[in-house]
Amino acid sequence: FLCVSLLSAGSLAGCGNIPFFSLVLPHIVRQMQGPNNIALIPKCLYWGAVSMVGMDWLMRYLNIQMLSIGQISAFLGGLFFLILVIKPK
């Protein structure tokens, strides 16, 4: 567990904020569609693209220049990660 945590933290630190949202997105999609792993990968690809385009569109529509997509995705990914950690099993 420690080794996987360190490897994912290292890759996230090297790549930036957007991959953090990509790490949390499969958990969100799994909660929406259930435990079917065959349909999980295409749905993750779809919802990942929709969420990035949606965040970009929202920032352009609201004319927000001071935030980047990485910052918005890091905030949303961190929020969903905290919900996953705090939620009782």
CSV table of C-alpha atoms in Angstrom, one decimal:
chain,number,residue,atom,x,y,z
A,1,PHE,CA,0.0,0.0,0.0
A,2,LEU,CA,2.8,2.4,0.9
A,3,CYS,CA,4.7,1.7,-2.3
A,4,VAL,CA,1.6,2.3,-4.5
A,5,SER,CA,0.8,5.5,-2.6
A,6,LEU,CA,4.4,6.8,-3.1
A,7,LEU,CA,4.4,5.9,-6.8
A,8,SER,CA,1.0,7.7,-7.4
A,9,ALA,CA,2.1,10.7,-5.4
A,10,GLY,CA,5.4,10.9,-7.4
A,11,SER,CA,3.6,10.7,-10.7
A,12,LEU,CA,1.0,13.3,-9.6
A,13,ALA,CA,3.8,15.7,-8.5
A,14,GLY,CA,5.5,15.3,-11.8
A,15,CYS,CA,2.4,15.7,-14.0
A,16,GLY,CA,0.4,18.4,-12.3
A,17,ASN,CA,-3.1,18.9,-11.1
A,18,ILE,CA,-5.2,17.4,-13.9
A,19,PRO,CA,-4.1,13.8,-13.3
A,20,PHE,CA,-5.4,14.0,-9.7
A,21,PHE,CA,-8.9,14.4,-11.1
A,22,SER,CA,-8.2,11.5,-13.4
A,23,LEU,CA,-7.3,9.3,-10.4
A,24,VAL,CA,-10.6,10.2,-8.6
A,25,LEU,CA,-12.9,10.0,-11.7
A,26,PRO,CA,-13.1,6.2,-12.0
A,27,HIS,CA,-14.4,6.1,-8.4
A,28,ILE,CA,-17.0,8.7,-9.2
A,29,VAL,CA,-18.1,6.8,-12.4
A,30,ARG,CA,-18.2,3.5,-10.5
A,31,GLN,CA,-20.6,5.0,-8.0
A,32,MET,CA,-22.8,6.2,-10.8
A,33,GLN,CA,-22.8,3.0,-12.9
A,34,GLY,CA,-22.1,0.1,-10.6
A,35,PRO,CA,-19.4,-2.5,-10.4
A,36,ASN,CA,-19.4,-3.5,-14.1
A,37,ASN,CA,-15.7,-3.2,-14.9
A,38,ILE,CA,-16.1,-3.8,-18.6
A,39,ALA,CA,-18.2,-0.7,-19.1
A,40,LEU,CA,-16.0,1.4,-16.7
A,41,ILE,CA,-13.2,2.2,-19.0
A,42,PRO,CA,-15.3,3.7,-21.9
A,43,LYS,CA,-17.4,5.6,-19.4
A,44,CYS,CA,-14.3,7.0,-17.7
A,45,LEU,CA,-13.0,8.2,-21.0
A,46,TYR,CA,-16.3,9.8,-21.8
A,47,TRP,CA,-16.9,11.5,-18.5
A,48,GLY,CA,-13.2,12.6,-18.3
A,49,ALA,CA,-13.5,14.3,-21.6
A,50,VAL,CA,-16.9,15.8,-20.8
A,51,SER,CA,-15.7,17.1,-17.4
A,52,MET,CA,-12.6,18.8,-18.9
A,53,VAL,CA,-14.6,20.4,-21.7
A,54,GLY,CA,-17.3,21.4,-19.2
A,55,MET,CA,-14.8,23.0,-16.9
A,56,ASP,CA,-13.1,24.8,-19.8
A,57,TRP,CA,-16.5,26.0,-21.1
A,58,LEU,CA,-17.6,27.2,-17.6
A,59,MET,CA,-14.4,29.2,-17.2
A,60,ARG,CA,-14.8,30.8,-20.6
A,61,TYR,CA,-18.5,31.5,-20.0
A,62,LEU,CA,-17.9,33.1,-16.6
A,63,ASN,CA,-14.8,34.9,-18.0
A,64,ILE,CA,-12.6,33.6,-15.2
A,65,GLN,CA,-9.0,34.4,-16.1
A,66,MET,CA,-7.3,33.9,-12.8
A,67,LEU,CA,-7.9,30.2,-12.5
A,68,SER,CA,-6.7,27.4,-14.7
A,69,ILE,CA,-8.4,24.1,-15.5
A,70,GLY,CA,-5.8,22.4,-13.4
A,71,GLN,CA,-6.8,24.4,-10.3
A,72,ILE,CA,-10.5,23.8,-10.8
A,73,SER,CA,-9.9,20.0,-11.4
A,74,ALA,CA,-7.6,19.8,-8.4
A,75,PHE,CA,-10.3,21.4,-6.2
A,76,LEU,CA,-13.1,19.2,-7.5
A,77,GLY,CA,-10.9,16.1,-7.4
A,78,GLY,CA,-9.8,16.9,-3.8
A,79,LEU,CA,-13.4,17.5,-2.8
A,80,PHE,CA,-14.6,14.1,-4.2
A,81,PHE,CA,-11.5,12.4,-2.7
A,82,LEU,CA,-12.4,13.7,0.8
A,83,ILE,CA,-16.0,12.6,0.3
A,84,LEU,CA,-14.7,9.1,-0.6
A,85,VAL,CA,-12.4,9.0,2.4
A,86,ILE,CA,-14.9,10.3,4.9
A,87,LYS,CA,-18.0,8.3,3.6
A,88,PRO,CA,-18.6,5.3,5.8
A,89,LYS,CA,-18.2,2.0,4.0
